[in-house]
PDB file of N, CA and C in Angstrom:
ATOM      1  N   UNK A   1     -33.478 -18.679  47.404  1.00 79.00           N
ATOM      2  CA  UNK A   1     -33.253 -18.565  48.832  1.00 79.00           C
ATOM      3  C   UNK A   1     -33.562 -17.161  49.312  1.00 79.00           C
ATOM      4  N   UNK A   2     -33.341 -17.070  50.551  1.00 88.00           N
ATOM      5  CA  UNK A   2     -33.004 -15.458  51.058  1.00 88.00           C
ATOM      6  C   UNK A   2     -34.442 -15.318  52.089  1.00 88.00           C
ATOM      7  N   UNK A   3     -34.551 -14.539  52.462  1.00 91.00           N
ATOM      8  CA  UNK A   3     -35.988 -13.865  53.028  1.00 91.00           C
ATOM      9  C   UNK A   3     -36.880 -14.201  52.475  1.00 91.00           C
ATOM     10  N   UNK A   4     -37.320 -13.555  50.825  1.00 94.00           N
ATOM     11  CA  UNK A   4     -38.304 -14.037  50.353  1.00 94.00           C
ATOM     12  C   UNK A   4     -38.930 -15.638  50.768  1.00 94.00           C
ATOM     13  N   UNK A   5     -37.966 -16.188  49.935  1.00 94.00           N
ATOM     14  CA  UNK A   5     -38.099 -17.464  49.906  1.00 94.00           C
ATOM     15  C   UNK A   5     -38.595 -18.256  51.241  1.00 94.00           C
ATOM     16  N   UNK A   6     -37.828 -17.686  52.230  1.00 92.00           N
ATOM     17  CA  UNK A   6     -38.077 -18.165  54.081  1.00 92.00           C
ATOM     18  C   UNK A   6     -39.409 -17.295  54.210  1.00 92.00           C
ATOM     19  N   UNK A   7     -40.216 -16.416  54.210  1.00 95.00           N
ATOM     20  CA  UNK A   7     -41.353 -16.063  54.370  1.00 95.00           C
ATOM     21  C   UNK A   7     -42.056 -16.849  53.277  1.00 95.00           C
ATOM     22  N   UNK A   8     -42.344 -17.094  51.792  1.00 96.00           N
ATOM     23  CA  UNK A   8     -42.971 -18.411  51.585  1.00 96.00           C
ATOM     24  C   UNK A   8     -43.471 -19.137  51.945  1.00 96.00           C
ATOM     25  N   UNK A   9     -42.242 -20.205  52.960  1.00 94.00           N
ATOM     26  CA  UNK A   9     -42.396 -21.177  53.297  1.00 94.00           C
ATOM     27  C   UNK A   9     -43.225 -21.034  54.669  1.00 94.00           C
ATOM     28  N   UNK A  10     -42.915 -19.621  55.357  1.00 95.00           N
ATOM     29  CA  UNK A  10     -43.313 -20.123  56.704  1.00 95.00           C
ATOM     30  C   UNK A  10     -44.824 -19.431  56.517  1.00 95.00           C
ATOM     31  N   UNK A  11     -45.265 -19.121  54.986  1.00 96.00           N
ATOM     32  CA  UNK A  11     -46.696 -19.130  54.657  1.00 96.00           C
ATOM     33  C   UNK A  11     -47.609 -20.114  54.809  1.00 96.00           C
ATOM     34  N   UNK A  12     -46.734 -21.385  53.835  1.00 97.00           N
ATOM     35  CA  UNK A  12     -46.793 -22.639  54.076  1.00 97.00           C
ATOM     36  C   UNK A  12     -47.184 -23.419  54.877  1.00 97.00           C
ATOM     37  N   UNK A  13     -46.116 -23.470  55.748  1.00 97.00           N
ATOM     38  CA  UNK A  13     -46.139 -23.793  57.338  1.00 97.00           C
ATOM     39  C   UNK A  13     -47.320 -23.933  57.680  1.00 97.00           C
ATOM     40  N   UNK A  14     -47.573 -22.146  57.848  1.00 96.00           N
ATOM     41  CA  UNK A  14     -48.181 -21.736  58.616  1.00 96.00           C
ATOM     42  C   UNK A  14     -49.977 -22.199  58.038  1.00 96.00           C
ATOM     43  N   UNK A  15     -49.896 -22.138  56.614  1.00 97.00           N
ATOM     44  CA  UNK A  15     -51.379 -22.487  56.316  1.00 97.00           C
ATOM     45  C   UNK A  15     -51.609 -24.108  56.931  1.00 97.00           C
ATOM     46  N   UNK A  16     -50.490 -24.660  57.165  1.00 97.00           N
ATOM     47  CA  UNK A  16     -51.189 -26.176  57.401  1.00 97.00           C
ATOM     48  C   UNK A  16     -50.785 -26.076  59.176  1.00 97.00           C
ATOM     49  N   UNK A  17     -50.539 -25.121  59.605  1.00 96.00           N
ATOM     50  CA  UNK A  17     -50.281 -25.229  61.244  1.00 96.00           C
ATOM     51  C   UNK A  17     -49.039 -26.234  61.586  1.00 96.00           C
ATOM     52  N   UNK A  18     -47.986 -25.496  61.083  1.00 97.00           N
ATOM     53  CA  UNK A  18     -46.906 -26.435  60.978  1.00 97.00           C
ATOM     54  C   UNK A  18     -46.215 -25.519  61.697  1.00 97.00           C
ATOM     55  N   UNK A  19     -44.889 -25.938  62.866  1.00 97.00           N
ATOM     56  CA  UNK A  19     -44.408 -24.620  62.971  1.00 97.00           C
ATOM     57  C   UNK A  19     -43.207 -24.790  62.221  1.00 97.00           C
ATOM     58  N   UNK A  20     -42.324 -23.311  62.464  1.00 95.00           N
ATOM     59  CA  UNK A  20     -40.993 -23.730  61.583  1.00 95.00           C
ATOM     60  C   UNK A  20     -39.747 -22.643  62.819  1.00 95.00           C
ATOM     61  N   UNK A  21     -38.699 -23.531  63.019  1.00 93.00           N
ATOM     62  CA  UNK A  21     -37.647 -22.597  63.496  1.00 93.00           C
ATOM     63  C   UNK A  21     -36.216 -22.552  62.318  1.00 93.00           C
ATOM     64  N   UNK A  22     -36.229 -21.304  61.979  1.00 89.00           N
ATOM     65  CA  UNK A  22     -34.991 -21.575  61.220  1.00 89.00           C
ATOM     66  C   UNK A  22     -33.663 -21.762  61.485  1.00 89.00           C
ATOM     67  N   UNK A  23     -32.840 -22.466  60.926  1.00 85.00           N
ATOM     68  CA  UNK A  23     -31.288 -23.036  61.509  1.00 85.00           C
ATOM     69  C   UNK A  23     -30.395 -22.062  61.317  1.00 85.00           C
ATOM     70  N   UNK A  24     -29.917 -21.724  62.375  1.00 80.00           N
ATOM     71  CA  UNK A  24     -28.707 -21.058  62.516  1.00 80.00           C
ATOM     72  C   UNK A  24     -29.560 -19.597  63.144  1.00 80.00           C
ATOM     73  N   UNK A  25     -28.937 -19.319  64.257  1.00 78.00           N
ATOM     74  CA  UNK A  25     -29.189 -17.799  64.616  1.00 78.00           C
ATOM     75  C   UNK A  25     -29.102 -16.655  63.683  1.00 78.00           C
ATOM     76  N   UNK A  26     -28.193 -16.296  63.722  1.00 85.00           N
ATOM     77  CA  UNK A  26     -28.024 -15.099  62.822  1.00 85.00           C
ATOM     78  C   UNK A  26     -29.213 -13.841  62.855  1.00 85.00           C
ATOM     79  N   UNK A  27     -28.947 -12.641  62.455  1.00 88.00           N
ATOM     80  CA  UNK A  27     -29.937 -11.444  62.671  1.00 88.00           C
ATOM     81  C   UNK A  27     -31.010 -12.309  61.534  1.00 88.00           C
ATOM     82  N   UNK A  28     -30.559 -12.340  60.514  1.00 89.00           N
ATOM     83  CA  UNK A  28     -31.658 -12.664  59.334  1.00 89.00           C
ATOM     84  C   UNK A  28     -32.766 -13.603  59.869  1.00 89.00           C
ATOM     85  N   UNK A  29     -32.603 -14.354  60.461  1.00 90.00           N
ATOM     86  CA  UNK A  29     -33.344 -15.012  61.315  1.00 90.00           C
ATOM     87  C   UNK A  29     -34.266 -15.167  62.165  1.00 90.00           C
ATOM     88  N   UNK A  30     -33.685 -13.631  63.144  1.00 92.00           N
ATOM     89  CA  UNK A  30     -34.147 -13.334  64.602  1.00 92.00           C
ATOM     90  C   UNK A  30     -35.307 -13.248  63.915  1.00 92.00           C
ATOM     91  N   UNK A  31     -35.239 -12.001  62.427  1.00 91.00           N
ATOM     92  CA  UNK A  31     -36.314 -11.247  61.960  1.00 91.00           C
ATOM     93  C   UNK A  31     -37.319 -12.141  61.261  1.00 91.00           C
ATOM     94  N   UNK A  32     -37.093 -13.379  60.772  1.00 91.00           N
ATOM     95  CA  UNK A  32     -38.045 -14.608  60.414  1.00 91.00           C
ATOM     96  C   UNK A  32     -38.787 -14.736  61.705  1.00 91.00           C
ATOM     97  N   UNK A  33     -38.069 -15.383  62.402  1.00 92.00           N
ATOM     98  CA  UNK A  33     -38.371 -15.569  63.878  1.00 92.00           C
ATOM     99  C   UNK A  33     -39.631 -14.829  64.461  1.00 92.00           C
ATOM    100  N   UNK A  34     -39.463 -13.396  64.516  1.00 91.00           N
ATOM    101  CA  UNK A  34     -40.154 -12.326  64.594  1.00 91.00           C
ATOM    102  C   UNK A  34     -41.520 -11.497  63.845  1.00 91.00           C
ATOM    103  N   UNK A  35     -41.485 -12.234  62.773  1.00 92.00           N
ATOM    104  CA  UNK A  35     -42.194 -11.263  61.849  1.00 92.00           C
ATOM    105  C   UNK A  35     -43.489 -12.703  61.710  1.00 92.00           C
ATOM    106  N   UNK A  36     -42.959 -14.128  62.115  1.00 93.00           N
ATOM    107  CA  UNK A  36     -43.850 -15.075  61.875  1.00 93.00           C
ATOM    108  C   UNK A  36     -44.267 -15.469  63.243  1.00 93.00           C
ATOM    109  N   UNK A  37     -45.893 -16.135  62.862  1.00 92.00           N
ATOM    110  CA  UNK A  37     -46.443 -16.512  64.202  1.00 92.00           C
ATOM    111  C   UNK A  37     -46.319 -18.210  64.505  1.00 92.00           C
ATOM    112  N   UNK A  38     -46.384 -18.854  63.507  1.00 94.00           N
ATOM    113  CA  UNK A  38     -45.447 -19.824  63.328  1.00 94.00           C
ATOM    114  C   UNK A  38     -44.194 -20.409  63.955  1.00 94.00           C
ATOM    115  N   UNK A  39     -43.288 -19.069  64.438  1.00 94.00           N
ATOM    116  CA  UNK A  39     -41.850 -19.468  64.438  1.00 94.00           C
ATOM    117  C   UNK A  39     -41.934 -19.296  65.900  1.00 94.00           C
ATOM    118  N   UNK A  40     -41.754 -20.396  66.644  1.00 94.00           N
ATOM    119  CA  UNK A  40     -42.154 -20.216  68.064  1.00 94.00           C
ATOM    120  C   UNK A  40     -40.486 -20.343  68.982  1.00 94.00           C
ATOM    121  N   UNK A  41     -39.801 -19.985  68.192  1.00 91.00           N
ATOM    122  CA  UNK A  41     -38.436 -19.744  69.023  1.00 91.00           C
ATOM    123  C   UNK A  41     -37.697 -19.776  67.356  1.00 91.00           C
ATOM    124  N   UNK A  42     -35.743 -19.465  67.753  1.00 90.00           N
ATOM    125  CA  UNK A  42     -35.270 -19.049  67.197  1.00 90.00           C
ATOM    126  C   UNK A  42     -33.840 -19.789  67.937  1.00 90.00           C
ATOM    127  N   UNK A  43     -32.782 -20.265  66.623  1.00 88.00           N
ATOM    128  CA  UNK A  43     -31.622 -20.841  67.382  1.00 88.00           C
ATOM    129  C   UNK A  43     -30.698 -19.803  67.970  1.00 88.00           C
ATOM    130  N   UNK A  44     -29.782 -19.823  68.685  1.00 84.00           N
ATOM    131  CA  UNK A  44     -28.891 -19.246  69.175  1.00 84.00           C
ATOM    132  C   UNK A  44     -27.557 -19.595  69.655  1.00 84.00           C
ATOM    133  N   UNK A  45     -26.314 -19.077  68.695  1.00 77.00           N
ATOM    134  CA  UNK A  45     -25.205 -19.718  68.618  1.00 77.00           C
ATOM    135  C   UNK A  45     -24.176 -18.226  69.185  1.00 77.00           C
ATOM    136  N   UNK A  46     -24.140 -18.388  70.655  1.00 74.00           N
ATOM    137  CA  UNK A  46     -23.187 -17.172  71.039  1.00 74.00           C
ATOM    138  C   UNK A  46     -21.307 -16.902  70.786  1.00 74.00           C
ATOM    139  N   UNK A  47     -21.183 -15.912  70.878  1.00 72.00           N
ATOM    140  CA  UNK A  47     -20.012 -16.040  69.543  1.00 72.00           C
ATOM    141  C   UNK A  47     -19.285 -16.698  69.850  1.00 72.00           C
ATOM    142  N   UNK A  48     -18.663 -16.776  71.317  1.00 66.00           N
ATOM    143  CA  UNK A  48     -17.350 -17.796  71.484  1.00 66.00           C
ATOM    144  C   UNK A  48     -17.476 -19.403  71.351  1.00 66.00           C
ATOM    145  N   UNK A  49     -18.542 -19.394  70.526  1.00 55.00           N
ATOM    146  CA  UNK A  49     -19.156 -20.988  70.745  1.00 55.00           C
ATOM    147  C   UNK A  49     -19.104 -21.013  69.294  1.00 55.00           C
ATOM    148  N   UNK A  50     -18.851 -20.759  68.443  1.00 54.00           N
ATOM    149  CA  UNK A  50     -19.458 -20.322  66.878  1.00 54.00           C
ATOM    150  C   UNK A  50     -18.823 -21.604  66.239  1.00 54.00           C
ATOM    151  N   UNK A  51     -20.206 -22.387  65.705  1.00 59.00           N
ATOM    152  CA  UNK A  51     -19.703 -23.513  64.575  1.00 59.00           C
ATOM    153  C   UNK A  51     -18.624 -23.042  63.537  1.00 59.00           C
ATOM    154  N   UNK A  52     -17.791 -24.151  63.172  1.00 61.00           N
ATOM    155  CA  UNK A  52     -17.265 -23.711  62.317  1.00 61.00           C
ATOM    156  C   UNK A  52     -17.542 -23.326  60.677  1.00 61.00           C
ATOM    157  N   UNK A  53     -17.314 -22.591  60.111  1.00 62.00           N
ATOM    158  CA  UNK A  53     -18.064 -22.187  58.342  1.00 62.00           C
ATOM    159  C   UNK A  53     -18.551 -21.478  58.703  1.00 62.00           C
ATOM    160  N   UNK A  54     -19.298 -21.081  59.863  1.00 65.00           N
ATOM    161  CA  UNK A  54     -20.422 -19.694  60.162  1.00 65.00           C
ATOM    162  C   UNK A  54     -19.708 -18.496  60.989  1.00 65.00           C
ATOM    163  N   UNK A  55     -18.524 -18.370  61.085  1.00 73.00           N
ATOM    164  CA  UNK A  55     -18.054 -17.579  62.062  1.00 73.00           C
ATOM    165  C   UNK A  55     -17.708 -16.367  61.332  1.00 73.00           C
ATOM    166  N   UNK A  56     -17.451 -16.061  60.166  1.00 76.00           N
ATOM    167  CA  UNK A  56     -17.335 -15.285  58.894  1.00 76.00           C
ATOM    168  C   UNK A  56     -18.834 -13.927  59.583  1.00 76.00           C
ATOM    169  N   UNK A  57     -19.903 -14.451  59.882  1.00 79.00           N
ATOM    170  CA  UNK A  57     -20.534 -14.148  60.071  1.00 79.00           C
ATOM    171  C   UNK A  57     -20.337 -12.648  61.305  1.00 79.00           C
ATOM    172  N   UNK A  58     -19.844 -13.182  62.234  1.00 80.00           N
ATOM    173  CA  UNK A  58     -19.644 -12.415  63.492  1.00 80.00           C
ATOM    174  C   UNK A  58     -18.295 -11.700  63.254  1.00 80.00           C
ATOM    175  N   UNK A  59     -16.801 -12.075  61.971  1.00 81.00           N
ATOM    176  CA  UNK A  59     -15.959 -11.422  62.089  1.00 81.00           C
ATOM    177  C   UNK A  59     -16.531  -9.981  61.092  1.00 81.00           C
ATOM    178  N   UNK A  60     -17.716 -10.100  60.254  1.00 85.00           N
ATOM    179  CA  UNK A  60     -17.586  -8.932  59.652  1.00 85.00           C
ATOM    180  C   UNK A  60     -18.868  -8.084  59.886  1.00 85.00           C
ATOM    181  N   UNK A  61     -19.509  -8.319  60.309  1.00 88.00           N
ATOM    182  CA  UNK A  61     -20.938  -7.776  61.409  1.00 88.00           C
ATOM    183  C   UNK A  61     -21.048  -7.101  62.952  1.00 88.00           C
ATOM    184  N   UNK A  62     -21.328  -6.481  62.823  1.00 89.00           N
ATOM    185  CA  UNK A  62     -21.553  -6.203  64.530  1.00 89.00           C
ATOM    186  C   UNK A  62     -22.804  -5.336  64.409  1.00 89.00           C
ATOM    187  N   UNK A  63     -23.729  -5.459  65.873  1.00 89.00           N
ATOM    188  CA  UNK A  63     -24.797  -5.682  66.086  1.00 89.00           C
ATOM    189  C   UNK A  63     -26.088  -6.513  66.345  1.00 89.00           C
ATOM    190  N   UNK A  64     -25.271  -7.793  66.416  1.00 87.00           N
ATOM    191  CA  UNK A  64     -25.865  -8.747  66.669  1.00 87.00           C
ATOM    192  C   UNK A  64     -26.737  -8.688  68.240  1.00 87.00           C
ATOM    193  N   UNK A  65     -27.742  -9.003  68.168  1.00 88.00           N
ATOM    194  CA  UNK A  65     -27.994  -8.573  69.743  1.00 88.00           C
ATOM    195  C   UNK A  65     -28.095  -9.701  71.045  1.00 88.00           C
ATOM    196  N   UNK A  66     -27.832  -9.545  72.407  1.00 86.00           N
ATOM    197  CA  UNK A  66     -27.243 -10.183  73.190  1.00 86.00           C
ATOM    198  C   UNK A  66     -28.617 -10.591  73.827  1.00 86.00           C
ATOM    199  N   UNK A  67     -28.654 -11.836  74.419  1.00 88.00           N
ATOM    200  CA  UNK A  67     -29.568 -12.318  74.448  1.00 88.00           C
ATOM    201  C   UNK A  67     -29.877 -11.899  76.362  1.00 88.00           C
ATOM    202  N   UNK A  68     -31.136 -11.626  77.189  1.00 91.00           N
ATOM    203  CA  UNK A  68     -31.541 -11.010  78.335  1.00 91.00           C
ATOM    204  C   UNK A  68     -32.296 -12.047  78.930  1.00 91.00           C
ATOM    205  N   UNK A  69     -32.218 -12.988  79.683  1.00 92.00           N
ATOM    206  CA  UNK A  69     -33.181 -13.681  80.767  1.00 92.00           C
ATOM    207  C   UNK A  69     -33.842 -14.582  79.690  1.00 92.00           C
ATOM    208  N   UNK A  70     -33.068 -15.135  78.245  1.00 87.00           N
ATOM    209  CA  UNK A  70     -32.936 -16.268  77.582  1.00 87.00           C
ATOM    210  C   UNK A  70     -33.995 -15.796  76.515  1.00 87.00           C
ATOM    211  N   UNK A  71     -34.396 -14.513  76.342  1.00 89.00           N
ATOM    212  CA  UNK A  71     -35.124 -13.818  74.938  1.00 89.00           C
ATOM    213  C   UNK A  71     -34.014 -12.740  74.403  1.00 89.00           C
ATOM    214  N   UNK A  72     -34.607 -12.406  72.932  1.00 89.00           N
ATOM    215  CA  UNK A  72     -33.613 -11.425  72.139  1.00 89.00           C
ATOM    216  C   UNK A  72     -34.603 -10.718  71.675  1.00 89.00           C
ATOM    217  N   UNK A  73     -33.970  -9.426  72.256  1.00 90.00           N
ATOM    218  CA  UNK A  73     -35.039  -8.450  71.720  1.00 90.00           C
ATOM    219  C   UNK A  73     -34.401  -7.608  70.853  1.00 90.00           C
ATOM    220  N   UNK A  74     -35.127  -7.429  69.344  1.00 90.00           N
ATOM    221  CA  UNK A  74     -34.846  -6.486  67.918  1.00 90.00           C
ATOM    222  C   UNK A  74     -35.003  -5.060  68.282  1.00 90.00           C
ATOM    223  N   UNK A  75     -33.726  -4.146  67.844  1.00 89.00           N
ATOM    224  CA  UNK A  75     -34.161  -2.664  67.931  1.00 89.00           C
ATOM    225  C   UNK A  75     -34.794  -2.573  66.938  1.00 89.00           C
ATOM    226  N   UNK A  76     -36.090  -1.128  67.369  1.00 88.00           N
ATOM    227  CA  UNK A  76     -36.859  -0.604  66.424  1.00 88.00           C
ATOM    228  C   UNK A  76     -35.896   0.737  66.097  1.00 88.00           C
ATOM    229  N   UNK A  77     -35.178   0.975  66.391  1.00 90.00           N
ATOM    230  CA  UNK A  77     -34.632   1.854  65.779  1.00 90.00           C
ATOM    231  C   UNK A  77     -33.047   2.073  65.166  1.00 90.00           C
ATOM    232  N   UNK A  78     -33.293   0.985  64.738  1.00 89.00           N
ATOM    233  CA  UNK A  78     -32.014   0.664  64.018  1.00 89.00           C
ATOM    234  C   UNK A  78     -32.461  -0.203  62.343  1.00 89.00           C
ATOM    235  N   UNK A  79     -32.287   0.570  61.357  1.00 91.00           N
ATOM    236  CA  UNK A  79     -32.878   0.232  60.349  1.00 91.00           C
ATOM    237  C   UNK A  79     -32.228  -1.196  59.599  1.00 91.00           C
ATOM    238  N   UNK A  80     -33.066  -1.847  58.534  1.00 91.00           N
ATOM    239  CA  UNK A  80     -32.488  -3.056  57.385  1.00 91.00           C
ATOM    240  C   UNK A  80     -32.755  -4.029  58.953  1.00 91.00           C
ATOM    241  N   UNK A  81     -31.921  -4.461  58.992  1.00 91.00           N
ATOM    242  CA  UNK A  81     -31.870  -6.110  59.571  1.00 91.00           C
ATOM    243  C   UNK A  81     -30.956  -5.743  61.171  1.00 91.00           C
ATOM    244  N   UNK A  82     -30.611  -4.412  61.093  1.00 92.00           N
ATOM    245  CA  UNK A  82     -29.743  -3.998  62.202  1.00 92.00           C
ATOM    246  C   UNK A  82     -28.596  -3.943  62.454  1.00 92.00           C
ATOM    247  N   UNK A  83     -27.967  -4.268  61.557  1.00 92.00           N
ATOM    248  CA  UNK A  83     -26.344  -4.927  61.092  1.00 92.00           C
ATOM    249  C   UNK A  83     -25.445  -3.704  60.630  1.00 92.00           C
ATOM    250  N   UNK A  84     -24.714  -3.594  60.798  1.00 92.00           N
ATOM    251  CA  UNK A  84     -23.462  -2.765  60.429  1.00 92.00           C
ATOM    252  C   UNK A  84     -21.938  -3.341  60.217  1.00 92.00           C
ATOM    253  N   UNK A  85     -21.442  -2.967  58.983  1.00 91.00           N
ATOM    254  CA  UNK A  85     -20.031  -4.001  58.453  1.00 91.00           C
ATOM    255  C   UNK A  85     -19.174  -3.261  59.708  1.00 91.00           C
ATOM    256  N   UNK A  86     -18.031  -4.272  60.328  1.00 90.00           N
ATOM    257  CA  UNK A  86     -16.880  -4.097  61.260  1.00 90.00           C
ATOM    258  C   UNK A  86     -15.775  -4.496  60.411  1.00 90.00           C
ATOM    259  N   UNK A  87     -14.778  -3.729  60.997  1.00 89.00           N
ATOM    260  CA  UNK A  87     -13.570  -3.836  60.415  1.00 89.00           C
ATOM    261  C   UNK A  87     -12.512  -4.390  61.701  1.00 89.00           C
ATOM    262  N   UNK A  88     -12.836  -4.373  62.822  1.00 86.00           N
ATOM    263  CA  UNK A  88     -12.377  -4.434  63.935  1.00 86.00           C
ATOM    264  C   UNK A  88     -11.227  -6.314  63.858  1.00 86.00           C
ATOM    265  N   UNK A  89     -11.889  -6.885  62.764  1.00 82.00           N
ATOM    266  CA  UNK A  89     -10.501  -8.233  62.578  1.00 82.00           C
ATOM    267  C   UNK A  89     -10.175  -7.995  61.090  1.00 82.00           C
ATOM    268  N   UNK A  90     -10.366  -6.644  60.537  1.00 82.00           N
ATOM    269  CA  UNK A  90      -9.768  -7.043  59.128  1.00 82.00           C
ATOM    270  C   UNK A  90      -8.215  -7.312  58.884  1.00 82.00           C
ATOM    271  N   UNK A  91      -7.325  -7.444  60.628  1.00 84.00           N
ATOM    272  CA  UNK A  91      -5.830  -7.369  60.036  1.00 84.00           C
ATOM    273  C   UNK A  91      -5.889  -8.954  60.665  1.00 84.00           C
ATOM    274  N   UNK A  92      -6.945  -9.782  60.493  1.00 80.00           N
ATOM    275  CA  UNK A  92      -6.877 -10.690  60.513  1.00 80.00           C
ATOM    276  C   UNK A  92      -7.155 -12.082  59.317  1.00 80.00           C
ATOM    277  N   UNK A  93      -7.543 -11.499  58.467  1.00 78.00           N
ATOM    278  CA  UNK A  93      -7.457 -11.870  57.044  1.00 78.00           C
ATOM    279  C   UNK A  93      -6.804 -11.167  55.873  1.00 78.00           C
ATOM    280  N   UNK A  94      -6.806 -12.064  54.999  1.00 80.00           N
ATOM    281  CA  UNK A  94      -5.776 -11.763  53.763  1.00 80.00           C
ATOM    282  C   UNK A  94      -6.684 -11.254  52.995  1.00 80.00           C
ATOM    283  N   UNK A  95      -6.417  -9.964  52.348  1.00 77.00           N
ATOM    284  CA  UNK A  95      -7.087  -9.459  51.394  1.00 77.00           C
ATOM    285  C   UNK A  95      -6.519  -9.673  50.125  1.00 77.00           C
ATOM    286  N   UNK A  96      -7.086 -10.357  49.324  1.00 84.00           N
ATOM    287  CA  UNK A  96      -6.777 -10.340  47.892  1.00 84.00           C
ATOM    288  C   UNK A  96      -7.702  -8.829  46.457  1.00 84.00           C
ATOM    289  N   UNK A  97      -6.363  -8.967  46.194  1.00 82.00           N
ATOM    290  CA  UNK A  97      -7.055  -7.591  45.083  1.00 82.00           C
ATOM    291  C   UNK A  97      -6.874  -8.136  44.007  1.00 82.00           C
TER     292      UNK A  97
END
């Protein structure tokens, strides 16, 4: 799995003119989304709406970026995937040691 694996495929795709959108928003995504010509949109799950099993996602991340006149635009100057760990609900889970 992972990146690798999702650029692969949307090699794939893309050699037979297939398109591909990948499931679930998320940054990792945007940047599939982005980096392929293939990927002609991108899902988008805003946080107070957040399926359940995926919300893990938004309690320990921030930087996710907010979507403007129904596009999301990636900083170039914010390095990796753009993401930075939050602590801002950690007194909302149980930490086991």
């Amino acid at each position: 799995g992972g990146i690798t694996a999702a650029q692969k495929i949307n090699a794939l795709a893309e050699a037979y003119q297939v398109p591909v959108v990948p499931h679930a928003g998320q940054m990792h995504n945007y940047h599939l989304t982005m980096a392929n010509l293939n990927c002609p949109m991108s899902e988008f799950f805003p946080v107070h709406d957040v399926e359940v099993g995926n919300e893990l996602f938004y309690y320990i991340f921030d930087g996710d970026p907010e979507p403007e006149d129904g596009h999301i635009d990636l900083s170039d100057d914010t390095p990796g995937l753009g993401l930075s760990l939050s602590d801002r609900h950690l007194d909302d889970f149980n930490i086991l040691e």
